[in-house]
mmCIF file of C-alpha atoms in Angstrom:
data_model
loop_
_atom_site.group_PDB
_atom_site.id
_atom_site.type_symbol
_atom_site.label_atom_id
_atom_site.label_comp_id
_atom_site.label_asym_id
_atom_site.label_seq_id
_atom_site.Cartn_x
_atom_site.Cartn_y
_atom_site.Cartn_z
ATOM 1 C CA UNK A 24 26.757 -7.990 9.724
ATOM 2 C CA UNK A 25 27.022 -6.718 5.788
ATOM 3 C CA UNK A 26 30.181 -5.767 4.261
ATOM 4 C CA UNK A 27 30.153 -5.092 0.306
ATOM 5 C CA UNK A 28 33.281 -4.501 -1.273
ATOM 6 C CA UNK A 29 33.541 -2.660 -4.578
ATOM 7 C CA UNK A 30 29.980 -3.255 -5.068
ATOM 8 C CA UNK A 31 28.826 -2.574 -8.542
ATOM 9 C CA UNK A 32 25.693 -2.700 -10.464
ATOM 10 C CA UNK A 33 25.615 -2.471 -13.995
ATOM 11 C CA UNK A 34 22.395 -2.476 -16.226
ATOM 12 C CA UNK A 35 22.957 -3.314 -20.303
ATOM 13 C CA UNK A 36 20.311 -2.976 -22.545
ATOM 14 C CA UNK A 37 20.569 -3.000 -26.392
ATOM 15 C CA UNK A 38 21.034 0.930 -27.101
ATOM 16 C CA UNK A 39 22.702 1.648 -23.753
ATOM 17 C CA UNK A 40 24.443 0.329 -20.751
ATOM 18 C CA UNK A 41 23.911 2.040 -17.227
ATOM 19 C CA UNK A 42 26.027 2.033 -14.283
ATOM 20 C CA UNK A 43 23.770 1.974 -11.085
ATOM 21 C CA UNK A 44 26.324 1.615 -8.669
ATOM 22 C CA UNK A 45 29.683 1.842 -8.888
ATOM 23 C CA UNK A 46 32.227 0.257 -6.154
ATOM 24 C CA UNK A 47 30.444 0.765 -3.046
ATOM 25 C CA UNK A 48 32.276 -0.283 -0.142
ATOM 26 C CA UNK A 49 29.578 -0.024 3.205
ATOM 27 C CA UNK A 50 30.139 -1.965 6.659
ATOM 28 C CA UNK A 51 26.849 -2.349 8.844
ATOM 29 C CA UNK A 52 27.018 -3.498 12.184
ATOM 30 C CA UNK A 53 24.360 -5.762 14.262
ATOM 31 C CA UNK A 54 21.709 -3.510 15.524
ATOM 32 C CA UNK A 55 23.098 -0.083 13.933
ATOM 33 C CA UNK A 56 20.904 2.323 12.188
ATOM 34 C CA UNK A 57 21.960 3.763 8.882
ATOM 35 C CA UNK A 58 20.047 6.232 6.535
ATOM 36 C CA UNK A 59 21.288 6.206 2.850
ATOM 37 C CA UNK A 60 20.500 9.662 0.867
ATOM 38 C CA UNK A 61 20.767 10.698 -2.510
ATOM 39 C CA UNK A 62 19.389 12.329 -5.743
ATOM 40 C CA UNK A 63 16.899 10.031 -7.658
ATOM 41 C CA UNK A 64 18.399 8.146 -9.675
ATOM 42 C CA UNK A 65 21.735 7.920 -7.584
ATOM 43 C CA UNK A 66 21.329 4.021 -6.995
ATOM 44 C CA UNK A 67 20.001 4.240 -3.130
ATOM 45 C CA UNK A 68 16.663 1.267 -4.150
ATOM 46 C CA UNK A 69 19.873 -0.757 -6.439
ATOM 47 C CA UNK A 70 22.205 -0.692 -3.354
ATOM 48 C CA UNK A 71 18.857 -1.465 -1.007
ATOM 49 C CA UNK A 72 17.822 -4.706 -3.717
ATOM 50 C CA UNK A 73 21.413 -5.683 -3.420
ATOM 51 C CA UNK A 74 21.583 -5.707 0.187
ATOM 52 C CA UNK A 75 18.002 -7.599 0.862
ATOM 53 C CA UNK A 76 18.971 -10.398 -1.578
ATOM 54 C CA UNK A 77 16.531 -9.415 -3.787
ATOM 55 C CA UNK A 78 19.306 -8.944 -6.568
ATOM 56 C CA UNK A 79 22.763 -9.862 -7.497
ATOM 57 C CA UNK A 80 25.380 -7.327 -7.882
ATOM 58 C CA UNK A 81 27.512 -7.432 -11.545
ATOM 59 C CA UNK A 82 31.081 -7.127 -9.841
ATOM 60 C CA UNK A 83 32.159 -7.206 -6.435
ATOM 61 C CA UNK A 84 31.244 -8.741 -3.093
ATOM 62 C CA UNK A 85 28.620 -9.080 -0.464
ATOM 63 C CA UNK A 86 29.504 -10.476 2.360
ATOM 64 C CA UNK A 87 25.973 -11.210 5.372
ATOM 65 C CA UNK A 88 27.137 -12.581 8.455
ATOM 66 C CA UNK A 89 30.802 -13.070 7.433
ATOM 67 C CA UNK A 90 29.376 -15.496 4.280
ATOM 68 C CA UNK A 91 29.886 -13.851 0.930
ATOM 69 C CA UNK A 92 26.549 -14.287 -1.175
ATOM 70 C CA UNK A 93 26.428 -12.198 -4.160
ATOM 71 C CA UNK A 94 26.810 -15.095 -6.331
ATOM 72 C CA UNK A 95 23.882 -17.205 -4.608
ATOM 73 C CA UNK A 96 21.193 -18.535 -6.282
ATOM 74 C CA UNK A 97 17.634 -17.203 -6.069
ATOM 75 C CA UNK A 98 16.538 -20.459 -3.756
ATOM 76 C CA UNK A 99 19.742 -19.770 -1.402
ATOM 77 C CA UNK A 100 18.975 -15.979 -1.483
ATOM 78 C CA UNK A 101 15.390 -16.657 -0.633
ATOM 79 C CA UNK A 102 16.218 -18.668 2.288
ATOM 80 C CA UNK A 103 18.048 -16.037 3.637
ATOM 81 C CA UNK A 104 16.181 -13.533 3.065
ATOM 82 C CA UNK A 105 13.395 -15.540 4.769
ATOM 83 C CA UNK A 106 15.490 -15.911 8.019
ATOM 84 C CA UNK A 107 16.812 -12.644 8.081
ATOM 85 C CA UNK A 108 15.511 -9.842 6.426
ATOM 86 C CA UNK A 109 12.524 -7.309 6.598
ATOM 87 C CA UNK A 110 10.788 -5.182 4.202
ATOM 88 C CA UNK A 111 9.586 -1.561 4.151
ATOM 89 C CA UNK A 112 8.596 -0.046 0.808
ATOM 90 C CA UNK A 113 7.292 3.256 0.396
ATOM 91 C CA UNK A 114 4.011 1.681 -1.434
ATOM 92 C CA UNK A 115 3.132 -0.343 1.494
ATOM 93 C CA UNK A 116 3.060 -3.604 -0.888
ATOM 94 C CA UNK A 117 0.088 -5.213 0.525
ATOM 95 C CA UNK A 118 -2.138 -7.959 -1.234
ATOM 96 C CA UNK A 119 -5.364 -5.801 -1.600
ATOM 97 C CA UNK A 120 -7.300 -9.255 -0.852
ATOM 98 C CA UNK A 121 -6.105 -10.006 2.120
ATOM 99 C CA UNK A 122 -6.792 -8.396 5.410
ATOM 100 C CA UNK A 123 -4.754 -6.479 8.366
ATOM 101 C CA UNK A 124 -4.300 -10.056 9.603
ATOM 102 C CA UNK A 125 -4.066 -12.309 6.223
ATOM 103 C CA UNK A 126 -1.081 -9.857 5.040
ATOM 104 C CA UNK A 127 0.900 -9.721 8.248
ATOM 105 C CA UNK A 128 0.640 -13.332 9.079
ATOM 106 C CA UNK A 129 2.150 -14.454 5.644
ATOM 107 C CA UNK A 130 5.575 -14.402 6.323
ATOM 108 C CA UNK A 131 5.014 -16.747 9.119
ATOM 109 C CA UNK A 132 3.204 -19.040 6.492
ATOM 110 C CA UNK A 133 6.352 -19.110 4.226
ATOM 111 C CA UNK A 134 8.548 -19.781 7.589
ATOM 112 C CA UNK A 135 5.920 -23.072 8.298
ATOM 113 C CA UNK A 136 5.465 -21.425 12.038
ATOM 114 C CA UNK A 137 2.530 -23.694 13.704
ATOM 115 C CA UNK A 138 -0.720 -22.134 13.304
ATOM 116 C CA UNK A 139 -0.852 -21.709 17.255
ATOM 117 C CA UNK A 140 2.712 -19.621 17.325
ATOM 118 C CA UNK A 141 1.248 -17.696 14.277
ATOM 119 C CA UNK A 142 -1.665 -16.021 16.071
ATOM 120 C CA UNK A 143 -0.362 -15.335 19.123
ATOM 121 C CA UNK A 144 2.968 -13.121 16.918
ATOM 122 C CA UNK A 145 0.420 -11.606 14.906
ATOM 123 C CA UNK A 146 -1.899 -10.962 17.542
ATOM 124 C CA UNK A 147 1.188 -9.338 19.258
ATOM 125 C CA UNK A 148 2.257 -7.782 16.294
ATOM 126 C CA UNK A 149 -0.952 -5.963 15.657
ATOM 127 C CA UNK A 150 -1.063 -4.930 19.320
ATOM 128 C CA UNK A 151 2.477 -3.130 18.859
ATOM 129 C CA UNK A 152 1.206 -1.293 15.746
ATOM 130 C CA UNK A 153 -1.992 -0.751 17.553
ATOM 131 C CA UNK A 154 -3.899 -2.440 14.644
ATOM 132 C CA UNK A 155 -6.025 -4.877 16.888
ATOM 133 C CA UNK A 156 -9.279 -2.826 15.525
ATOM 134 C CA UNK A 157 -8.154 -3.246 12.633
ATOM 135 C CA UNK A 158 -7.163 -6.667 11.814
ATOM 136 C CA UNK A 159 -10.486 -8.155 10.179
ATOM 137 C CA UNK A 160 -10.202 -4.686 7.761
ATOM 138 C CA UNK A 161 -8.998 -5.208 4.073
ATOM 139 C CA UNK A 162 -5.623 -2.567 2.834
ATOM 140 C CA UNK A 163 -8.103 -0.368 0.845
ATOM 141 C CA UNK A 164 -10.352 0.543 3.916
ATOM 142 C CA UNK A 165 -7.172 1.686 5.818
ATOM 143 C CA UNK A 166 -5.199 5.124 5.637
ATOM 144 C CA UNK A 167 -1.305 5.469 4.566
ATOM 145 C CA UNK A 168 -0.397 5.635 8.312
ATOM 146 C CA UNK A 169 -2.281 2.434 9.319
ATOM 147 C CA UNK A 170 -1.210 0.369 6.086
ATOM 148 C CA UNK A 171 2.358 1.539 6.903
ATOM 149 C CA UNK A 172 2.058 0.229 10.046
ATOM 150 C CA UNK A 173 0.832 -2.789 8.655
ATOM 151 C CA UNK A 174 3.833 -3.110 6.471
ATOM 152 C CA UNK A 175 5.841 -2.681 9.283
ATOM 153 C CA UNK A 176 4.125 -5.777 11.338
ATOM 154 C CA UNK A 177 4.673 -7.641 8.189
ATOM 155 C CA UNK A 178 8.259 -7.185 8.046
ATOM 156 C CA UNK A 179 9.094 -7.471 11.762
ATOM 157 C CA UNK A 180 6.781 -10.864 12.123
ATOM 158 C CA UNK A 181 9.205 -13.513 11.402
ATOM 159 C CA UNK A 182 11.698 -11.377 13.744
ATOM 160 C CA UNK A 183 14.737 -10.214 11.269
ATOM 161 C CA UNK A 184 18.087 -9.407 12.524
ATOM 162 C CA UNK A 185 17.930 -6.734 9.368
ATOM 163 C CA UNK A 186 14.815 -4.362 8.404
ATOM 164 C CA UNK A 187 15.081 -2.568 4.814
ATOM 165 C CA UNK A 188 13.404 0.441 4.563
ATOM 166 C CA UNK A 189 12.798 1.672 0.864
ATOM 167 C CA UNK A 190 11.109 5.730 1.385
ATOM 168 C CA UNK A 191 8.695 4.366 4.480
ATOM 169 C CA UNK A 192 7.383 7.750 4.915
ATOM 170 C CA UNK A 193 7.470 9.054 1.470
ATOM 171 C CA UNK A 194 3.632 8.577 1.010
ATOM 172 C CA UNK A 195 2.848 9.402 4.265
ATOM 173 C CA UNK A 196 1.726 13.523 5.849
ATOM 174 C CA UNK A 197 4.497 14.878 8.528
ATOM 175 C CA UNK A 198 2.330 13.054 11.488
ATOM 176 C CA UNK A 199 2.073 9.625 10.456
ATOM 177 C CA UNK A 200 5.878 10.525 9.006
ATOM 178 C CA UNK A 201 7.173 10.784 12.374
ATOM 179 C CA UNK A 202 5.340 7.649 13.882
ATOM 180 C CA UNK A 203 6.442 5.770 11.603
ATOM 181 C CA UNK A 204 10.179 6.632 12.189
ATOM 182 C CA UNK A 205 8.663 6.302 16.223
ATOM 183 C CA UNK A 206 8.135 2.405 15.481
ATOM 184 C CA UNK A 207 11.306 1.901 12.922
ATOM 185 C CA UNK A 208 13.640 3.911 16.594
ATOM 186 C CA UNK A 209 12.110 1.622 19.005
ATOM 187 C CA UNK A 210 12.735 -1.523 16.994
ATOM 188 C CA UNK A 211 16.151 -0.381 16.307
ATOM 189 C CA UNK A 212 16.853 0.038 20.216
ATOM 190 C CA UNK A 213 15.066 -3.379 20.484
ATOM 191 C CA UNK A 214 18.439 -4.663 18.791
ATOM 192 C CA UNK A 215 17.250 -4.594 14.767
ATOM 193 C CA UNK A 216 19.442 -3.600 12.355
ATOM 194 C CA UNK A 217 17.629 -1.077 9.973
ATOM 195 C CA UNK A 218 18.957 0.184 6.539
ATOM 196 C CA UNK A 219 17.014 3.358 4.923
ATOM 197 C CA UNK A 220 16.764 5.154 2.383
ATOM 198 C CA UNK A 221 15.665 8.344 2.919
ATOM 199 C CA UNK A 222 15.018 11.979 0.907
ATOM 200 C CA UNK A 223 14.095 13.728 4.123
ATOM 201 C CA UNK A 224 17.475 14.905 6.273
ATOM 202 C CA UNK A 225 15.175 15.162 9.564
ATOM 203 C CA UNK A 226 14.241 11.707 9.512
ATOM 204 C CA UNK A 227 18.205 10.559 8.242
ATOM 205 C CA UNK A 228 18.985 11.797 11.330
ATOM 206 C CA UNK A 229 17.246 9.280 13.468
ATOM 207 C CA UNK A 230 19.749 6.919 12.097
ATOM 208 C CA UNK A 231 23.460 6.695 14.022
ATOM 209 C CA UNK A 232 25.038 7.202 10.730
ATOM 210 C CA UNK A 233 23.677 9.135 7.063
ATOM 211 C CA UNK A 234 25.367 8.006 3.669
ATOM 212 C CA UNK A 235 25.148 9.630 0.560
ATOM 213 C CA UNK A 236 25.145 8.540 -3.034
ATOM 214 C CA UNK A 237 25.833 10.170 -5.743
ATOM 215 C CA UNK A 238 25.634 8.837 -9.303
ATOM 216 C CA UNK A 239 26.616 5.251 -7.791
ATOM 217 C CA UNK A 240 29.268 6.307 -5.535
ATOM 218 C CA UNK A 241 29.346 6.603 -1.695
ATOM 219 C CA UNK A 242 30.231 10.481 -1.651
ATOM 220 C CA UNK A 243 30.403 11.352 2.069
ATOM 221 C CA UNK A 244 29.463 9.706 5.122
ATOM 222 C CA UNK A 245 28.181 11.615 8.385
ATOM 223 C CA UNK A 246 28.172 10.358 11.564
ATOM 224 C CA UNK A 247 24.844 11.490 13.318
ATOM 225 C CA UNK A 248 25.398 9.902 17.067
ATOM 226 C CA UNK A 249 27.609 7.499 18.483
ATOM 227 C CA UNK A 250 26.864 3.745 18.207
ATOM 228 C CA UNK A 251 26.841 1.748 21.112
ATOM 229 C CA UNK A 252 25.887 -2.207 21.225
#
């Protein structure tokens, strides 16, 4: 499913040039479940913009589904990431003016789904999460668990083959820490792919296999339990 080969990321500016990753070479497989640890500051959000299209990579190769794209445009890497890819961040990301329902339906408006299809996936969305109370409330009258879970509707709506997962518990207590790793375990045994990052070695090892940066480099790789399609 993703293959990079000596993967690197360089940032210039005018006083100094920074080397955020430096030839990365990382296979992921449909529906396998990898955690990616590291120091801040190792590169783990770089290699995670690279991966979700989000970014191009200075040197090297990205291959998605057996097509190599790190030299796409920004339309050609938006239509894939539209097809393909989910988003977790850490910070939720959620338009403060919409509500429960507004923010998870969006990426079905940006896919043109019929406005029929679109309630009945967020309705089931929300149902999954168990937001249904919630779905008339706006972000701000939410806690980090439910606008987590929110997040996570929003990125599995438009039914990605890959979910991205930037810190989703960092802002979250131990509880709503583990239900949210709950939701991103069952979706992964649903057959989605999931890449996170991750500073919390429990939760790495819900994932089949943990990798670990350091200063830009894949340093060691662990496998945590065997993967099986």
């Amino acid at each position: 499913m993703i293959e990079t080969k000596n993967l690197r990321k360089i940032y210039t500016t005018e006083e100094v040039e920074t080397t955020a990753l430096n030839r990365v070479n990382l296979k992921v497989r449909e529906g396998e479940f990898v955690a990616v640890m590291g120091p801040s500051g190792c590169g783990k959000s770089t290699l995670l913009n690279i991966l979700g299209l989000l970014d191009n990579p200075s040197d090297g190769e990205y291959h998605f589904f057996d097509e190599e794209v790190s030299k796409f445009s920004e339309k050609k890497r938006a239509l894939l990431r539209k097809e393909n890819i989910g988003f977790v961040f850490q910070s939720f990301n959620l338009i403060d003016e919409l509500t429960v329902y507004e923010n998870v339906e969006l990426p079905l408006l940006y896919l043109k789904v019929s406005s029929s299809e679109r309630k009945k996936r967020v309705n089931e969305a929300l149902e999954q999460m168990q937001l249904i109370p919630r779905k008339n409330h706006f972000p701000q009258q939410l806690s980090g668990g439910q606008q987590q879970r929110v997040a996570v509707a929003r990125a599995i709506i438009g039914k990605p083959k890959l979910i991205l997962a930037d810190e989703p518990t960092g802002n979250l207590d131990s509880a709503n820490g583990e239900e949210v790793m709950s939701i991103l375990t069952k979706l992964h045994e649903e057959g989605t792919a999931i890449v996170m990052v991750t500073h919390s070695p429990a939760y790495a090892d819900y994932g089949q296999r943990t990798i670990h940066l350091f200063d830009g480099h894949i340093v060691t790789e662990n496998i945590n339990k065997e993967f099986k399609l």
